[in-house]
């Protein structure tokens, strides 16, 4: 090993996730290619992954295969790997066969019983203890540890007490904690799952005092809470609120005294994101909007009246438009209430009136015909039940 231990801190892979129905498996595979290349290029000793390895408890087969290949490729570089489960992962499933997997140099920590028991890896300066604190569901942790209080501060506070108690028995040992949590001062995005259940959701950064480096997961933007407490963020953007994020991993060096340096290594962007707004004719004709033809887009139309077939028209110029909103300049053109009287009026008239109210223009003949056919089909189905 080198004179210092080099870590690569990453998190929130969310393998198996899509982006507004766009399949991200190729983009996630490209990130993992980049990750393995970074490990080799920078001679990383230990890869730490701070949770949300998958996007859901029962991930699709493609995601499981991608994860399997990633672990094999990481080990092929000579690096060790320490990973924890996050709030999107199944704690029980991620704990399967971990004792057998440990022998390969991949250490996945996904149980409450394992908190406070480190993975110890040596370098030229001695041992480094890696403590994995998986996502702790507050009520599960409270009952498991018989805690007097509810919430994340109580659960993670107890977990860190276990860490510090073990570390006190290891004089001269440097320490790294992996934790999946919402630390006070962190900036969330729209793509994290809310964990504000079972008491207080935020934990103070001071709860991690006493260790050399804390590799955080859960929030999707890279953040430095303190020099030794950091979020790497997700490797890909999973919401349009992340359009300004720089995605990647922290390259962290530990010397004989602890944390020596941390450098952010950006990861590849499969397709840039943008949120743009304007009138549809301007967006489709003005040259300055041409810069966004290759972006994934959230477009807000500001026309006074909702245009006909806006998504079809926009995708002729912006083929990767994913979300469409309507916010007319000066407010809605009409204030007629939706819940107008409907007594003695046919279903077709009620629907077409709603179309006119929502868009500010009457339904087209094609739309009116579509409504007529739909009403007829409903009546036939109701009559044959």
Tab-separated table of C-alpha atoms in Angstrom:
chain	number	residue	atom	x	y	z
A	1	UNK	CA	0.000	0.000	0.000
A	2	UNK	CA	0.988	3.646	-0.349
A	3	UNK	CA	2.123	5.772	2.622
A	4	UNK	CA	-1.433	7.053	2.995
A	5	UNK	CA	-4.693	5.175	2.642
A	6	UNK	CA	-6.795	6.406	-0.272
A	7	UNK	CA	-10.567	6.103	-0.131
A	8	UNK	CA	-13.182	6.686	-2.791
A	9	UNK	CA	-16.428	7.852	-1.191
A	10	UNK	CA	-19.577	7.323	-3.253
A	11	UNK	CA	-23.244	6.742	-2.441
A	12	UNK	CA	-26.829	6.680	-3.699
A	13	UNK	CA	-26.306	4.648	-6.854
A	14	UNK	CA	-30.040	3.808	-6.964
A	15	UNK	CA	-29.442	1.010	-9.439
A	16	UNK	CA	-32.663	0.216	-11.267
A	17	UNK	CA	-34.023	3.750	-11.110
A	18	UNK	CA	-35.482	5.531	-14.120
A	19	UNK	CA	-35.697	9.265	-14.803
A	20	UNK	CA	-39.237	10.239	-15.738
A	21	UNK	CA	-39.591	6.876	-17.532
A	22	UNK	CA	-36.183	7.168	-19.191
A	23	UNK	CA	-34.261	3.929	-18.589
A	24	UNK	CA	-30.965	4.762	-16.869
A	25	UNK	CA	-29.321	1.343	-16.919
A	26	UNK	CA	-26.824	2.406	-19.607
A	27	UNK	CA	-26.018	5.641	-17.781
A	28	UNK	CA	-25.537	3.764	-14.512
A	29	UNK	CA	-23.293	1.253	-16.268
A	30	UNK	CA	-21.253	4.148	-17.696
A	31	UNK	CA	-20.858	5.596	-14.196
A	32	UNK	CA	-19.624	2.258	-12.878
A	33	UNK	CA	-17.138	2.073	-15.769
A	34	UNK	CA	-15.914	5.514	-14.697
A	35	UNK	CA	-15.797	4.421	-11.058
A	36	UNK	CA	-13.618	1.390	-11.811
A	37	UNK	CA	-11.365	3.539	-13.999
A	38	UNK	CA	-11.000	6.102	-11.206
A	39	UNK	CA	-10.107	3.390	-8.713
A	40	UNK	CA	-7.356	2.113	-10.984
A	41	UNK	CA	-6.047	5.533	-12.059
A	42	UNK	CA	-5.874	6.980	-8.539
A	43	UNK	CA	-4.772	3.735	-6.875
A	44	UNK	CA	-7.678	3.655	-4.468
A	45	UNK	CA	-7.299	1.296	-1.516
A	46	UNK	CA	-10.882	1.223	-0.229
A	47	UNK	CA	-14.181	2.109	-1.892
A	48	UNK	CA	-16.865	3.203	0.581
A	49	UNK	CA	-20.495	3.253	-0.609
A	50	UNK	CA	-22.836	5.000	1.823
A	51	UNK	CA	-26.155	3.374	1.030
A	52	UNK	CA	-29.021	3.298	-1.471
A	53	UNK	CA	-27.203	0.816	-3.626
A	54	UNK	CA	-30.507	-0.076	-5.264
A	55	UNK	CA	-33.559	2.086	-5.854
A	56	UNK	CA	-35.995	-0.287	-4.210
A	57	UNK	CA	-36.072	-3.262	-1.884
A	58	UNK	CA	-36.795	-5.696	-4.728
A	59	UNK	CA	-34.577	-4.412	-7.540
A	60	UNK	CA	-34.965	-5.528	-11.160
A	61	UNK	CA	-32.705	-8.260	-12.471
A	62	UNK	CA	-30.672	-5.853	-14.624
A	63	UNK	CA	-29.829	-3.799	-11.526
A	64	UNK	CA	-28.737	-6.882	-9.566
A	65	UNK	CA	-26.478	-7.988	-12.420
A	66	UNK	CA	-24.983	-4.501	-12.683
A	67	UNK	CA	-24.275	-4.463	-8.948
A	68	UNK	CA	-22.727	-7.932	-9.079
A	69	UNK	CA	-20.400	-6.956	-11.930
A	70	UNK	CA	-19.469	-3.716	-10.193
A	71	UNK	CA	-18.320	-5.490	-7.036
A	72	UNK	CA	-16.310	-8.023	-9.027
A	73	UNK	CA	-14.627	-5.271	-11.045
A	74	UNK	CA	-13.834	-3.224	-7.939
A	75	UNK	CA	-12.109	-6.202	-6.357
A	76	UNK	CA	-10.246	-6.927	-9.597
A	77	UNK	CA	-8.483	-3.566	-9.197
A	78	UNK	CA	-7.129	-4.728	-5.833
A	79	UNK	CA	-9.294	-2.305	-3.843
A	80	UNK	CA	-11.423	-3.398	-0.899
A	81	UNK	CA	-15.051	-2.272	-0.633
A	82	UNK	CA	-17.138	-1.316	2.403
A	83	UNK	CA	-20.841	-0.713	1.782
A	84	UNK	CA	-23.975	-0.055	3.835
A	85	UNK	CA	-27.670	-0.329	3.027
A	86	UNK	CA	-29.772	2.825	2.667
A	87	UNK	CA	-33.436	3.626	3.128
A	88	UNK	CA	-34.213	2.406	-0.419
A	89	UNK	CA	-32.510	-0.944	0.186
A	90	UNK	CA	-33.850	-3.982	2.004
A	91	UNK	CA	-31.804	-4.261	5.181
A	92	UNK	CA	-32.527	-7.986	5.500
A	93	UNK	CA	-31.815	-8.874	1.868
A	94	UNK	CA	-28.630	-6.812	1.739
A	95	UNK	CA	-27.372	-8.730	4.797
A	96	UNK	CA	-27.554	-12.066	2.985
A	97	UNK	CA	-24.313	-14.108	3.044
A	98	UNK	CA	-22.233	-11.144	4.217
A	99	UNK	CA	-19.926	-13.371	6.267
A	100	UNK	CA	-19.074	-15.369	3.147
A	101	UNK	CA	-18.686	-12.230	1.038
A	102	UNK	CA	-16.360	-10.685	3.649
A	103	UNK	CA	-13.739	-13.246	2.703
A	104	UNK	CA	-13.600	-11.772	-0.807
A	105	UNK	CA	-12.734	-8.282	0.431
A	106	UNK	CA	-16.258	-6.872	-0.006
A	107	UNK	CA	-17.814	-5.864	3.314
A	108	UNK	CA	-21.531	-5.067	3.292
A	109	UNK	CA	-22.965	-3.859	6.597
A	110	UNK	CA	-26.750	-4.000	6.822
A	111	UNK	CA	-27.744	-5.048	10.345
A	112	UNK	CA	-28.179	-3.291	13.664
A	113	UNK	CA	-26.211	-6.020	15.417
A	114	UNK	CA	-23.180	-5.188	13.281
A	115	UNK	CA	-23.082	-1.512	14.282
A	116	UNK	CA	-19.976	-0.884	16.362
A	117	UNK	CA	-18.064	-3.817	14.894
A	118	UNK	CA	-15.611	-2.455	12.335
A	119	UNK	CA	-13.934	-3.728	9.222
A	120	UNK	CA	-10.233	-3.200	10.003
A	121	UNK	CA	-7.850	-2.571	7.101
A	122	UNK	CA	-4.142	-1.838	7.586
A	123	UNK	CA	-1.768	0.476	5.763
A	124	UNK	CA	1.836	1.564	6.426
A	125	UNK	CA	0.693	3.622	9.438
A	126	UNK	CA	-1.353	0.903	11.084
A	127	UNK	CA	-5.045	0.003	11.220
A	128	UNK	CA	-8.055	1.951	9.952
A	129	UNK	CA	-11.439	0.905	11.384
A	130	UNK	CA	-14.436	1.247	9.054
A	131	UNK	CA	-17.767	1.382	10.901
A	132	UNK	CA	-20.932	0.874	8.885
A	133	UNK	CA	-24.153	2.465	10.144
A	134	UNK	CA	-26.874	1.430	7.697
A	135	UNK	CA	-30.045	3.462	7.403
A	136	UNK	CA	-31.724	3.134	10.790
A	137	UNK	CA	-35.505	3.120	10.745
A	138	UNK	CA	-36.130	4.953	14.044
A	139	UNK	CA	-38.845	2.704	15.440
A	140	UNK	CA	-36.991	-0.494	14.536
A	141	UNK	CA	-33.815	0.854	16.142
A	142	UNK	CA	-35.705	2.078	19.221
A	143	UNK	CA	-37.181	-1.339	19.923
A	144	UNK	CA	-33.993	-3.234	19.030
A	145	UNK	CA	-31.830	-1.149	21.352
A	146	UNK	CA	-34.570	-0.280	23.883
A	147	UNK	CA	-33.987	3.432	23.389
A	148	UNK	CA	-35.947	5.888	25.560
A	149	UNK	CA	-36.482	8.400	22.741
A	150	UNK	CA	-37.826	8.271	19.202
A	151	UNK	CA	-36.301	9.709	16.034
A	152	UNK	CA	-33.105	9.642	14.040
A	153	UNK	CA	-30.937	11.549	16.555
A	154	UNK	CA	-31.627	8.907	19.190
A	155	UNK	CA	-30.940	6.004	16.816
A	156	UNK	CA	-27.784	7.401	15.246
A	157	UNK	CA	-26.620	8.804	18.585
A	158	UNK	CA	-26.741	5.307	20.068
A	159	UNK	CA	-25.005	3.855	17.015
A	160	UNK	CA	-22.190	6.371	17.396
A	161	UNK	CA	-21.928	5.564	21.098
A	162	UNK	CA	-21.278	1.963	20.068
A	163	UNK	CA	-18.676	3.145	17.537
A	164	UNK	CA	-16.852	5.322	20.055
A	165	UNK	CA	-16.933	2.578	22.697
A	166	UNK	CA	-15.275	0.135	20.289
A	167	UNK	CA	-12.802	2.745	19.037
A	168	UNK	CA	-11.728	3.484	22.625
A	169	UNK	CA	-10.430	-0.091	22.784
A	170	UNK	CA	-8.220	0.516	19.733
A	171	UNK	CA	-5.687	3.218	20.669
A	172	UNK	CA	-3.932	4.756	17.678
A	173	UNK	CA	-6.511	3.430	15.220
A	174	UNK	CA	-7.838	5.834	12.616
A	175	UNK	CA	-11.539	5.639	11.873
A	176	UNK	CA	-14.082	6.033	9.074
A	177	UNK	CA	-17.855	5.952	9.562
A	178	UNK	CA	-20.346	5.253	6.768
A	179	UNK	CA	-23.816	6.591	7.575
A	180	UNK	CA	-27.048	7.050	5.635
A	181	UNK	CA	-28.817	10.007	7.216
A	182	UNK	CA	-30.035	13.602	6.859
A	183	UNK	CA	-27.486	15.809	8.615
A	184	UNK	CA	-28.542	19.300	9.658
A	185	UNK	CA	-27.251	21.878	7.193
A	186	UNK	CA	-27.479	19.550	4.218
A	187	UNK	CA	-29.429	20.686	1.155
A	188	UNK	CA	-32.016	18.182	-0.102
A	189	UNK	CA	-33.272	17.794	-3.670
A	190	UNK	CA	-36.585	16.544	-5.036
A	191	UNK	CA	-35.381	12.975	-5.543
A	192	UNK	CA	-34.709	11.775	-1.990
A	193	UNK	CA	-37.374	9.753	-0.254
A	194	UNK	CA	-38.720	11.507	2.831
A	195	UNK	CA	-37.456	9.934	6.058
A	196	UNK	CA	-39.343	12.275	8.425
A	197	UNK	CA	-41.198	9.431	10.122
A	198	UNK	CA	-40.885	8.303	13.731
A	199	UNK	CA	-39.613	11.500	15.338
A	200	UNK	CA	-36.988	14.046	14.301
A	201	UNK	CA	-35.457	13.435	10.871
A	202	UNK	CA	-32.316	15.601	11.018
A	203	UNK	CA	-29.204	14.808	13.031
A	204	UNK	CA	-26.469	17.316	13.944
A	205	UNK	CA	-23.013	16.909	12.455
A	206	UNK	CA	-21.624	16.845	15.995
A	207	UNK	CA	-23.233	13.436	16.494
A	208	UNK	CA	-20.283	12.018	14.503
A	209	UNK	CA	-17.571	13.642	16.651
A	210	UNK	CA	-14.554	11.501	17.434
A	211	UNK	CA	-13.842	9.888	14.050
A	212	UNK	CA	-11.492	10.892	11.262
A	213	UNK	CA	-13.890	10.820	8.302
A	214	UNK	CA	-17.653	10.400	7.871
A	215	UNK	CA	-18.875	9.205	4.472
A	216	UNK	CA	-22.512	10.218	4.258
A	217	UNK	CA	-25.268	9.044	1.962
A	218	UNK	CA	-28.930	10.001	1.410
A	219	UNK	CA	-28.762	13.580	0.070
A	220	UNK	CA	-28.138	13.654	-3.678
A	221	UNK	CA	-25.936	16.735	-3.936
A	222	UNK	CA	-22.238	16.742	-2.996
A	223	UNK	CA	-21.818	18.680	0.232
A	224	UNK	CA	-19.155	19.438	2.793
A	225	UNK	CA	-20.913	19.694	6.141
A	226	UNK	CA	-17.552	19.931	7.923
A	227	UNK	CA	-14.111	19.106	6.478
A	228	UNK	CA	-14.463	15.547	7.811
A	229	UNK	CA	-18.231	15.072	7.309
A	230	UNK	CA	-19.260	14.958	3.640
A	231	UNK	CA	-21.924	13.826	1.207
A	232	UNK	CA	-20.719	12.513	-2.127
A	233	UNK	CA	-24.214	12.824	-3.601
A	234	UNK	CA	-25.727	10.552	-6.218
A	235	UNK	CA	-23.622	9.793	-9.316
A	236	UNK	CA	-26.506	10.750	-11.621
A	237	UNK	CA	-29.245	13.352	-11.422
A	238	UNK	CA	-32.588	11.856	-10.460
A	239	UNK	CA	-34.698	15.046	-10.498
A	240	UNK	CA	-34.712	18.360	-12.335
A	241	UNK	CA	-33.904	20.093	-9.050
A	242	UNK	CA	-30.385	18.696	-9.544
A	243	UNK	CA	-29.755	20.505	-12.831
A	244	UNK	CA	-26.872	22.530	-11.332
A	245	UNK	CA	-25.273	19.639	-9.430
A	246	UNK	CA	-21.795	18.408	-10.255
A	247	UNK	CA	-21.925	14.639	-9.787
A	248	UNK	CA	-19.036	12.432	-8.751
A	249	UNK	CA	-17.116	10.971	-5.788
A	250	UNK	CA	-14.795	12.179	-3.049
A	251	UNK	CA	-11.197	10.992	-3.234
A	252	UNK	CA	-10.047	10.990	0.403
A	253	UNK	CA	-6.530	10.501	1.782
A	254	UNK	CA	-5.815	9.371	5.338
A	255	UNK	CA	-2.264	9.803	6.604
A	256	UNK	CA	-0.779	8.808	9.948
A	257	UNK	CA	-2.749	11.542	11.757
A	258	UNK	CA	-6.129	11.017	10.065
A	259	UNK	CA	-7.784	13.051	7.311
A	260	UNK	CA	-5.136	14.596	5.062
A	261	UNK	CA	-7.011	15.620	1.905
A	262	UNK	CA	-10.312	15.340	0.027
A	263	UNK	CA	-10.705	16.015	-3.687
A	264	UNK	CA	-13.885	15.750	-5.732
A	265	UNK	CA	-13.711	13.692	-8.920
A	266	UNK	CA	-16.577	14.509	-11.340
A	267	UNK	CA	-18.362	11.659	-13.086
A	268	UNK	CA	-19.637	11.588	-16.685
A	269	UNK	CA	-22.977	13.221	-17.509
A	270	UNK	CA	-25.167	11.010	-19.730
A	271	UNK	CA	-27.330	13.944	-20.790
A	272	UNK	CA	-27.504	17.457	-19.276
A	273	UNK	CA	-30.677	18.660	-17.586
A	274	UNK	CA	-32.419	21.995	-17.876
A	275	UNK	CA	-35.632	23.731	-16.905
A	276	UNK	CA	-36.743	26.286	-19.470
A	277	UNK	CA	-39.843	28.419	-19.894
A	278	UNK	CA	-41.452	30.618	-22.507
A	279	UNK	CA	-44.170	30.813	-25.130
A	280	UNK	CA	-44.301	27.796	-27.372
A	281	UNK	CA	-43.755	29.713	-30.619
A	282	UNK	CA	-40.682	31.425	-29.165
A	283	UNK	CA	-39.248	28.128	-27.908
A	284	UNK	CA	-39.751	26.510	-31.292
A	285	UNK	CA	-38.364	29.366	-33.398
A	286	UNK	CA	-35.828	31.485	-31.555
A	287	UNK	CA	-32.212	30.399	-32.125
A	288	UNK	CA	-31.030	30.755	-28.510
A	289	UNK	CA	-33.202	27.824	-27.455
A	290	UNK	CA	-31.326	25.578	-29.869
A	291	UNK	CA	-28.684	25.023	-27.195
A	292	UNK	CA	-31.139	22.770	-25.351
A	293	UNK	CA	-32.007	20.312	-28.112
A	294	UNK	CA	-29.829	17.601	-26.544
A	295	UNK	CA	-30.976	18.136	-22.942
A	296	UNK	CA	-33.485	16.311	-20.830
A	297	UNK	CA	-35.989	19.110	-20.346
A	298	UNK	CA	-38.705	20.302	-18.054
A	299	UNK	CA	-40.544	22.958	-20.037
A	300	UNK	CA	-42.992	25.499	-18.636
A	301	UNK	CA	-45.215	27.163	-21.235
A	302	UNK	CA	-46.279	30.728	-20.500
A	303	UNK	CA	-48.779	31.196	-23.363
A	304	UNK	CA	-51.975	33.000	-22.363
A	305	UNK	CA	-53.932	30.007	-23.623
A	306	UNK	CA	-52.777	26.415	-23.486
A	307	UNK	CA	-51.571	25.425	-26.990
A	308	UNK	CA	-52.945	22.378	-28.754
A	309	UNK	CA	-50.734	19.252	-28.809
A	310	UNK	CA	-47.844	21.033	-27.028
A	311	UNK	CA	-45.738	17.961	-26.227
A	312	UNK	CA	-45.824	16.670	-29.800
A	313	UNK	CA	-44.806	20.062	-31.133
A	314	UNK	CA	-42.057	20.629	-28.571
A	315	UNK	CA	-40.500	17.231	-29.166
A	316	UNK	CA	-39.980	18.078	-32.813
A	317	UNK	CA	-37.284	20.511	-31.683
A	318	UNK	CA	-36.554	19.144	-28.203
A	319	UNK	CA	-36.784	15.353	-28.543
A	320	UNK	CA	-35.817	14.749	-24.914
A	321	UNK	CA	-38.592	16.785	-23.308
A	322	UNK	CA	-39.772	14.824	-20.280
A	323	UNK	CA	-42.012	17.175	-18.279
A	324	UNK	CA	-44.430	19.863	-19.410
A	325	UNK	CA	-46.018	22.519	-17.182
A	326	UNK	CA	-48.350	25.416	-17.985
A	327	UNK	CA	-48.065	28.774	-16.189
A	328	UNK	CA	-49.727	31.495	-18.301
A	329	UNK	CA	-48.323	34.985	-17.998
A	330	UNK	CA	-50.536	37.156	-15.835
A	331	UNK	CA	-52.400	34.165	-14.389
A	332	UNK	CA	-55.136	32.059	-15.886
A	333	UNK	CA	-57.122	33.820	-18.615
A	334	UNK	CA	-60.458	32.926	-17.055
A	335	UNK	CA	-61.709	32.635	-13.482
A	336	UNK	CA	-64.769	30.530	-14.204
A	337	UNK	CA	-64.958	27.860	-11.456
A	338	UNK	CA	-64.404	24.222	-12.350
A	339	UNK	CA	-67.330	23.025	-10.300
A	340	UNK	CA	-70.004	24.711	-12.386
A	341	UNK	CA	-73.527	23.343	-12.168
A	342	UNK	CA	-73.872	20.092	-14.094
A	343	UNK	CA	-77.518	19.254	-13.497
A	344	UNK	CA	-79.468	18.350	-16.615
A	345	UNK	CA	-76.306	18.424	-18.741
A	346	UNK	CA	-74.792	15.510	-20.629
A	347	UNK	CA	-71.444	13.952	-19.876
A	348	UNK	CA	-70.022	15.122	-23.196
A	349	UNK	CA	-70.819	18.771	-22.440
A	350	UNK	CA	-69.370	18.533	-18.941
A	351	UNK	CA	-66.079	17.116	-20.249
A	352	UNK	CA	-65.695	19.529	-23.142
A	353	UNK	CA	-66.496	22.477	-20.861
A	354	UNK	CA	-63.733	21.291	-18.529
A	355	UNK	CA	-61.303	21.137	-21.455
A	356	UNK	CA	-62.184	24.709	-22.344
A	357	UNK	CA	-61.777	25.851	-18.734
A	358	UNK	CA	-58.399	24.121	-18.305
A	359	UNK	CA	-56.929	25.261	-21.604
A	360	UNK	CA	-58.682	28.566	-22.161
A	361	UNK	CA	-59.862	27.479	-25.623
A	362	UNK	CA	-62.674	25.198	-26.840
A	363	UNK	CA	-62.053	21.536	-27.524
A	364	UNK	CA	-61.095	20.822	-31.116
A	365	UNK	CA	-63.484	18.760	-33.282
A	366	UNK	CA	-61.114	15.803	-32.935
A	367	UNK	CA	-61.112	16.113	-29.152
A	368	UNK	CA	-64.902	16.423	-29.061
A	369	UNK	CA	-65.207	13.261	-31.133
A	370	UNK	CA	-62.792	11.460	-28.800
A	371	UNK	CA	-64.905	12.486	-25.806
A	372	UNK	CA	-68.070	11.265	-27.543
A	373	UNK	CA	-66.544	7.842	-28.223
A	374	UNK	CA	-65.266	7.552	-24.650
A	375	UNK	CA	-68.675	8.401	-23.187
A	376	UNK	CA	-70.307	5.824	-25.437
A	377	UNK	CA	-67.844	3.123	-24.379
A	378	UNK	CA	-68.451	3.859	-20.707
A	379	UNK	CA	-72.191	3.594	-21.190
A	380	UNK	CA	-71.809	0.256	-22.983
A	381	UNK	CA	-69.600	-1.111	-20.195
A	382	UNK	CA	-72.002	0.101	-17.522
A	383	UNK	CA	-74.902	-1.507	-19.351
A	384	UNK	CA	-73.283	-4.954	-19.551
A	385	UNK	CA	-72.202	-5.306	-15.901
